[in-house]
Amino acid sequence: MARPRVSVPVTPLRRGVEALAAGVLVALLVYVWTMWPQIPERVPTHFNVHGRPDRWGSGRSLLLLMPALALANFVGFTVLTRLPHLYNYPFRISEENAPRMYAIGVSFMAWMNLEIVLLFALLSWRQMEVAVGRAAALGAWLLPGVLAANAATLGIHLWRMRQAAR
């Protein structure tokens, strides 16, 4: 059965989250642009569980991977926020609950977009800081912080969907 197609209004909160994601992306691109002349040819390409570099590579163009992933993520999630009827929902979608479920699904996508763009920006920033010698590691806080934010976002939106499915 095809799901109903319902227009989801853009809330001020969603608009703010999307603007913040775009701002983080622009800041990342500006940072890469301004740092580029300082980046040496030998750069960290992998970090161990403690955030310390354990593999180095030649060619500073390797540092463009994170900004490219951030841009691709931003574009992909921005497109997905316009297609809530295609999401995989954990609850049945009906004509009655579709507007509520789609609004929650779109909110989830907007928040995940922000969190993932922020993750790539933080990784890129720390990777460049290590490359130029201003930092020794990514930081022990990065992975736990990202995992906690993602878990909280998922938990909140699943709880809201459960309430909306009733």
PDB file of C-alpha atoms in Angstrom:
ATOM      1  CA  MET A   1       0.000   0.000   0.000  1.00  0.00           C
ATOM      2  CA  ALA A   2       1.359   3.411  -0.945  1.00  0.00           C
ATOM      3  CA  ARG A   3       1.810   5.866   1.853  1.00  0.00           C
ATOM      4  CA  PRO A   4      -0.094   9.129   1.809  1.00  0.00           C
ATOM      5  CA  ARG A   5       1.801  12.156   0.597  1.00  0.00           C
ATOM      6  CA  VAL A   6       1.382  14.982   3.057  1.00  0.00           C
ATOM      7  CA  SER A   7       3.014  18.383   3.020  1.00  0.00           C
ATOM      8  CA  VAL A   8       5.079  18.948   6.160  1.00  0.00           C
ATOM      9  CA  PRO A   9       5.225  22.599   7.227  1.00  0.00           C
ATOM     10  CA  VAL A  10       8.662  23.999   8.014  1.00  0.00           C
ATOM     11  CA  THR A  11       8.797  24.961  11.692  1.00  0.00           C
ATOM     12  CA  PRO A  12      11.050  27.718  13.016  1.00  0.00           C
ATOM     13  CA  LEU A  13      13.062  25.080  14.914  1.00  0.00           C
ATOM     14  CA  ARG A  14      13.631  23.004  11.785  1.00  0.00           C
ATOM     15  CA  ARG A  15      14.566  26.120   9.837  1.00  0.00           C
ATOM     16  CA  GLY A  16      17.086  26.970  12.558  1.00  0.00           C
ATOM     17  CA  VAL A  17      18.565  23.464  12.629  1.00  0.00           C
ATOM     18  CA  GLU A  18      18.916  23.452   8.832  1.00  0.00           C
ATOM     19  CA  ALA A  19      20.477  26.923   8.876  1.00  0.00           C
ATOM     20  CA  LEU A  20      22.915  25.842  11.576  1.00  0.00           C
ATOM     21  CA  ALA A  21      23.917  22.778   9.506  1.00  0.00           C
ATOM     22  CA  ALA A  22      24.486  25.024   6.485  1.00  0.00           C
ATOM     23  CA  GLY A  23      26.492  27.448   8.628  1.00  0.00           C
ATOM     24  CA  VAL A  24      28.706  24.648   9.975  1.00  0.00           C
ATOM     25  CA  LEU A  25      29.295  23.441   6.410  1.00  0.00           C
ATOM     26  CA  VAL A  26      30.230  26.928   5.206  1.00  0.00           C
ATOM     27  CA  ALA A  27      32.519  27.432   8.214  1.00  0.00           C
ATOM     28  CA  LEU A  28      34.220  24.107   7.460  1.00  0.00           C
ATOM     29  CA  LEU A  29      34.791  25.042   3.823  1.00  0.00           C
ATOM     30  CA  VAL A  30      36.159  28.465   4.797  1.00  0.00           C
ATOM     31  CA  TYR A  31      38.434  26.870   7.405  1.00  0.00           C
ATOM     32  CA  VAL A  32      39.818  24.376   4.857  1.00  0.00           C
ATOM     33  CA  TRP A  33      40.345  27.194   2.353  1.00  0.00           C
ATOM     34  CA  THR A  34      42.244  29.359   4.837  1.00  0.00           C
ATOM     35  CA  MET A  35      44.292  26.467   6.278  1.00  0.00           C
ATOM     36  CA  TRP A  36      45.225  24.949   2.931  1.00  0.00           C
ATOM     37  CA  PRO A  37      48.518  26.871   2.429  1.00  0.00           C
ATOM     38  CA  GLN A  38      49.747  25.721   5.861  1.00  0.00           C
ATOM     39  CA  ILE A  39      49.013  22.010   5.396  1.00  0.00           C
ATOM     40  CA  PRO A  40      52.151  19.902   4.914  1.00  0.00           C
ATOM     41  CA  GLU A  41      52.402  17.071   2.382  1.00  0.00           C
ATOM     42  CA  ARG A  42      52.521  14.423   5.136  1.00  0.00           C
ATOM     43  CA  VAL A  43      49.143  14.274   6.888  1.00  0.00           C
ATOM     44  CA  PRO A  44      47.411  11.965   9.373  1.00  0.00           C
ATOM     45  CA  THR A  45      45.064   9.558   7.613  1.00  0.00           C
ATOM     46  CA  HIS A  46      43.941   7.296  10.466  1.00  0.00           C
ATOM     47  CA  PHE A  47      43.537   7.624  14.217  1.00  0.00           C
ATOM     48  CA  ASN A  48      43.509   4.916  16.898  1.00  0.00           C
ATOM     49  CA  VAL A  49      40.823   4.455  19.542  1.00  0.00           C
ATOM     50  CA  HIS A  50      42.506   7.101  21.710  1.00  0.00           C
ATOM     51  CA  GLY A  51      42.390   9.658  18.886  1.00  0.00           C
ATOM     52  CA  ARG A  52      46.136   9.582  18.191  1.00  0.00           C
ATOM     53  CA  PRO A  53      47.321   9.335  14.580  1.00  0.00           C
ATOM     54  CA  ASP A  54      48.547   5.839  13.753  1.00  0.00           C
ATOM     55  CA  ARG A  55      48.841   6.191   9.986  1.00  0.00           C
ATOM     56  CA  TRP A  56      50.188   9.046   7.908  1.00  0.00           C
ATOM     57  CA  GLY A  57      49.940   9.581   4.181  1.00  0.00           C
ATOM     58  CA  SER A  58      51.510  11.766   1.589  1.00  0.00           C
ATOM     59  CA  GLY A  59      49.380  14.255  -0.229  1.00  0.00           C
ATOM     60  CA  ARG A  60      47.413  16.904   1.565  1.00  0.00           C
ATOM     61  CA  SER A  61      44.503  16.341  -0.803  1.00  0.00           C
ATOM     62  CA  LEU A  62      43.605  13.447   1.531  1.00  0.00           C
ATOM     63  CA  LEU A  63      42.307  16.114   3.909  1.00  0.00           C
ATOM     64  CA  LEU A  64      39.570  17.034   1.439  1.00  0.00           C
ATOM     65  CA  LEU A  65      37.714  13.778   2.137  1.00  0.00           C
ATOM     66  CA  MET A  66      35.930  14.993   5.294  1.00  0.00           C
ATOM     67  CA  PRO A  67      34.698  18.274   3.757  1.00  0.00           C
ATOM     68  CA  ALA A  68      33.534  16.342   0.667  1.00  0.00           C
ATOM     69  CA  LEU A  69      31.641  13.876   2.861  1.00  0.00           C
ATOM     70  CA  ALA A  70      30.122  16.746   4.835  1.00  0.00           C
ATOM     71  CA  LEU A  71      28.919  18.390   1.624  1.00  0.00           C
ATOM     72  CA  ALA A  72      27.509  15.129   0.226  1.00  0.00           C
ATOM     73  CA  ASN A  73      25.779  14.416   3.547  1.00  0.00           C
ATOM     74  CA  PHE A  74      24.275  17.901   3.668  1.00  0.00           C
ATOM     75  CA  VAL A  75      22.905  17.655   0.136  1.00  0.00           C
ATOM     76  CA  GLY A  76      21.579  14.125   0.671  1.00  0.00           C
ATOM     77  CA  PHE A  77      19.825  14.876   3.950  1.00  0.00           C
ATOM     78  CA  THR A  78      18.448  18.145   2.587  1.00  0.00           C
ATOM     79  CA  VAL A  79      16.840  16.233  -0.277  1.00  0.00           C
ATOM     80  CA  LEU A  80      15.546  13.543   2.111  1.00  0.00           C
ATOM     81  CA  THR A  81      13.767  16.100   4.294  1.00  0.00           C
ATOM     82  CA  ARG A  82      11.525  16.758   1.278  1.00  0.00           C
ATOM     83  CA  LEU A  83      10.539  13.070   0.928  1.00  0.00           C
ATOM     84  CA  PRO A  84       9.146  11.903   4.294  1.00  0.00           C
ATOM     85  CA  HIS A  85       6.786   9.377   2.684  1.00  0.00           C
ATOM     86  CA  LEU A  86       9.857   7.320   1.656  1.00  0.00           C
ATOM     87  CA  TYR A  87      11.345   6.898   5.151  1.00  0.00           C
ATOM     88  CA  ASN A  88      11.418   3.589   6.958  1.00  0.00           C
ATOM     89  CA  TYR A  89       9.223   4.218  10.013  1.00  0.00           C
ATOM     90  CA  PRO A  90       9.162   1.899  13.032  1.00  0.00           C
ATOM     91  CA  PHE A  91       5.375   2.304  13.277  1.00  0.00           C
ATOM     92  CA  ARG A  92       2.519   1.899  10.823  1.00  0.00           C
ATOM     93  CA  ILE A  93       1.700   5.009   8.804  1.00  0.00           C
ATOM     94  CA  SER A  94      -1.985   5.763   8.292  1.00  0.00           C
ATOM     95  CA  GLU A  95      -3.896   8.628   6.736  1.00  0.00           C
ATOM     96  CA  GLU A  96      -4.613   9.836  10.263  1.00  0.00           C
ATOM     97  CA  ASN A  97      -1.101   9.761  11.734  1.00  0.00           C
ATOM     98  CA  ALA A  98       0.892  10.561   8.571  1.00  0.00           C
ATOM     99  CA  PRO A  99       1.110  14.335   9.187  1.00  0.00           C
ATOM    100  CA  ARG A 100       2.463  13.796  12.727  1.00  0.00           C
ATOM    101  CA  MET A 101       4.800  10.942  11.790  1.00  0.00           C
ATOM    102  CA  TYR A 102       6.176  12.769   8.755  1.00  0.00           C
ATOM    103  CA  ALA A 103       6.799  15.923  10.794  1.00  0.00           C
ATOM    104  CA  ILE A 104       8.761  13.876  13.351  1.00  0.00           C
ATOM    105  CA  GLY A 105      10.639  12.034  10.593  1.00  0.00           C
ATOM    106  CA  VAL A 106      11.617  15.284   8.910  1.00  0.00           C
ATOM    107  CA  SER A 107      12.730  16.709  12.248  1.00  0.00           C
ATOM    108  CA  PHE A 108      14.886  13.614  12.807  1.00  0.00           C
ATOM    109  CA  MET A 109      16.497  13.987   9.382  1.00  0.00           C
ATOM    110  CA  ALA A 110      17.229  17.681   9.978  1.00  0.00           C
ATOM    111  CA  TRP A 111      18.861  16.950  13.356  1.00  0.00           C
ATOM    112  CA  MET A 112      20.882  14.039  11.976  1.00  0.00           C
ATOM    113  CA  ASN A 113      22.025  16.253   9.109  1.00  0.00           C
ATOM    114  CA  LEU A 114      23.316  18.812  11.607  1.00  0.00           C
ATOM    115  CA  GLU A 115      24.998  16.197  13.780  1.00  0.00           C
ATOM    116  CA  ILE A 116      26.734  14.449  10.885  1.00  0.00           C
ATOM    117  CA  VAL A 117      27.896  17.680   9.250  1.00  0.00           C
ATOM    118  CA  LEU A 118      29.187  18.758  12.662  1.00  0.00           C
ATOM    119  CA  LEU A 119      30.978  15.422  13.067  1.00  0.00           C
ATOM    120  CA  PHE A 120      32.741  15.782   9.714  1.00  0.00           C
ATOM    121  CA  ALA A 121      33.614  19.388  10.528  1.00  0.00           C
ATOM    122  CA  LEU A 122      35.098  18.432  13.902  1.00  0.00           C
ATOM    123  CA  LEU A 123      37.033  15.539  12.394  1.00  0.00           C
ATOM    124  CA  SER A 124      38.360  17.735   9.611  1.00  0.00           C
ATOM    125  CA  TRP A 125      39.308  20.528  12.009  1.00  0.00           C
ATOM    126  CA  ARG A 126      41.159  18.192  14.389  1.00  0.00           C
ATOM    127  CA  GLN A 127      42.823  16.322  11.532  1.00  0.00           C
ATOM    128  CA  MET A 128      44.176  19.591  10.144  1.00  0.00           C
ATOM    129  CA  GLU A 129      45.244  20.752  13.599  1.00  0.00           C
ATOM    130  CA  VAL A 130      47.234  17.510  13.986  1.00  0.00           C
ATOM    131  CA  ALA A 131      48.687  17.894  10.479  1.00  0.00           C
ATOM    132  CA  VAL A 132      50.085  21.367  11.231  1.00  0.00           C
ATOM    133  CA  GLY A 133      51.291  20.360  14.690  1.00  0.00           C
ATOM    134  CA  ARG A 134      48.843  22.386  16.815  1.00  0.00           C
ATOM    135  CA  ALA A 135      47.274  19.240  18.276  1.00  0.00           C
ATOM    136  CA  ALA A 136      48.532  15.734  19.034  1.00  0.00           C
ATOM    137  CA  ALA A 137      45.209  13.880  18.780  1.00  0.00           C
ATOM    138  CA  LEU A 138      41.558  14.163  17.811  1.00  0.00           C
ATOM    139  CA  GLY A 139      40.454  14.364  21.428  1.00  0.00           C
ATOM    140  CA  ALA A 140      39.023  11.695  23.683  1.00  0.00           C
ATOM    141  CA  TRP A 141      35.680  13.528  23.847  1.00  0.00           C
ATOM    142  CA  LEU A 142      34.883  13.280  20.129  1.00  0.00           C
ATOM    143  CA  LEU A 143      33.606   9.710  19.755  1.00  0.00           C
ATOM    144  CA  PRO A 144      31.654   9.537  23.048  1.00  0.00           C
ATOM    145  CA  GLY A 145      30.165  12.965  22.389  1.00  0.00           C
ATOM    146  CA  VAL A 146      29.009  12.058  18.890  1.00  0.00           C
ATOM    147  CA  LEU A 147      27.585   8.721  20.008  1.00  0.00           C
ATOM    148  CA  ALA A 148      25.720  10.342  22.910  1.00  0.00           C
ATOM    149  CA  ALA A 149      24.251  13.058  20.667  1.00  0.00           C
ATOM    150  CA  ASN A 150      23.131  10.513  18.047  1.00  0.00           C
ATOM    151  CA  ALA A 151      21.616   8.216  20.679  1.00  0.00           C
ATOM    152  CA  ALA A 152      19.743  11.111  22.300  1.00  0.00           C
ATOM    153  CA  THR A 153      18.415  12.344  18.958  1.00  0.00           C
ATOM    154  CA  LEU A 154      17.273   8.861  17.978  1.00  0.00           C
ATOM    155  CA  GLY A 155      15.710   8.192  21.388  1.00  0.00           C
ATOM    156  CA  ILE A 156      13.788  11.457  21.463  1.00  0.00           C
ATOM    157  CA  HIS A 157      12.422  11.013  17.959  1.00  0.00           C
ATOM    158  CA  LEU A 158      11.483   7.358  18.506  1.00  0.00           C
ATOM    159  CA  TRP A 159       9.621   8.318  21.683  1.00  0.00           C
ATOM    160  CA  ARG A 160       7.809  11.092  19.817  1.00  0.00           C
ATOM    161  CA  MET A 161       6.877   8.679  16.999  1.00  0.00           C
ATOM    162  CA  ARG A 162       5.563   6.158  19.493  1.00  0.00           C
ATOM    163  CA  GLN A 163       3.332   8.867  20.963  1.00  0.00           C
ATOM    164  CA  ALA A 164       2.197   9.995  17.499  1.00  0.00           C
ATOM    165  CA  ALA A 165       1.403   6.436  16.350  1.00  0.00           C
ATOM    166  CA  ARG A 166      -1.299   5.993  19.002  1.00  0.00           C
TER     167      ARG A 166
END
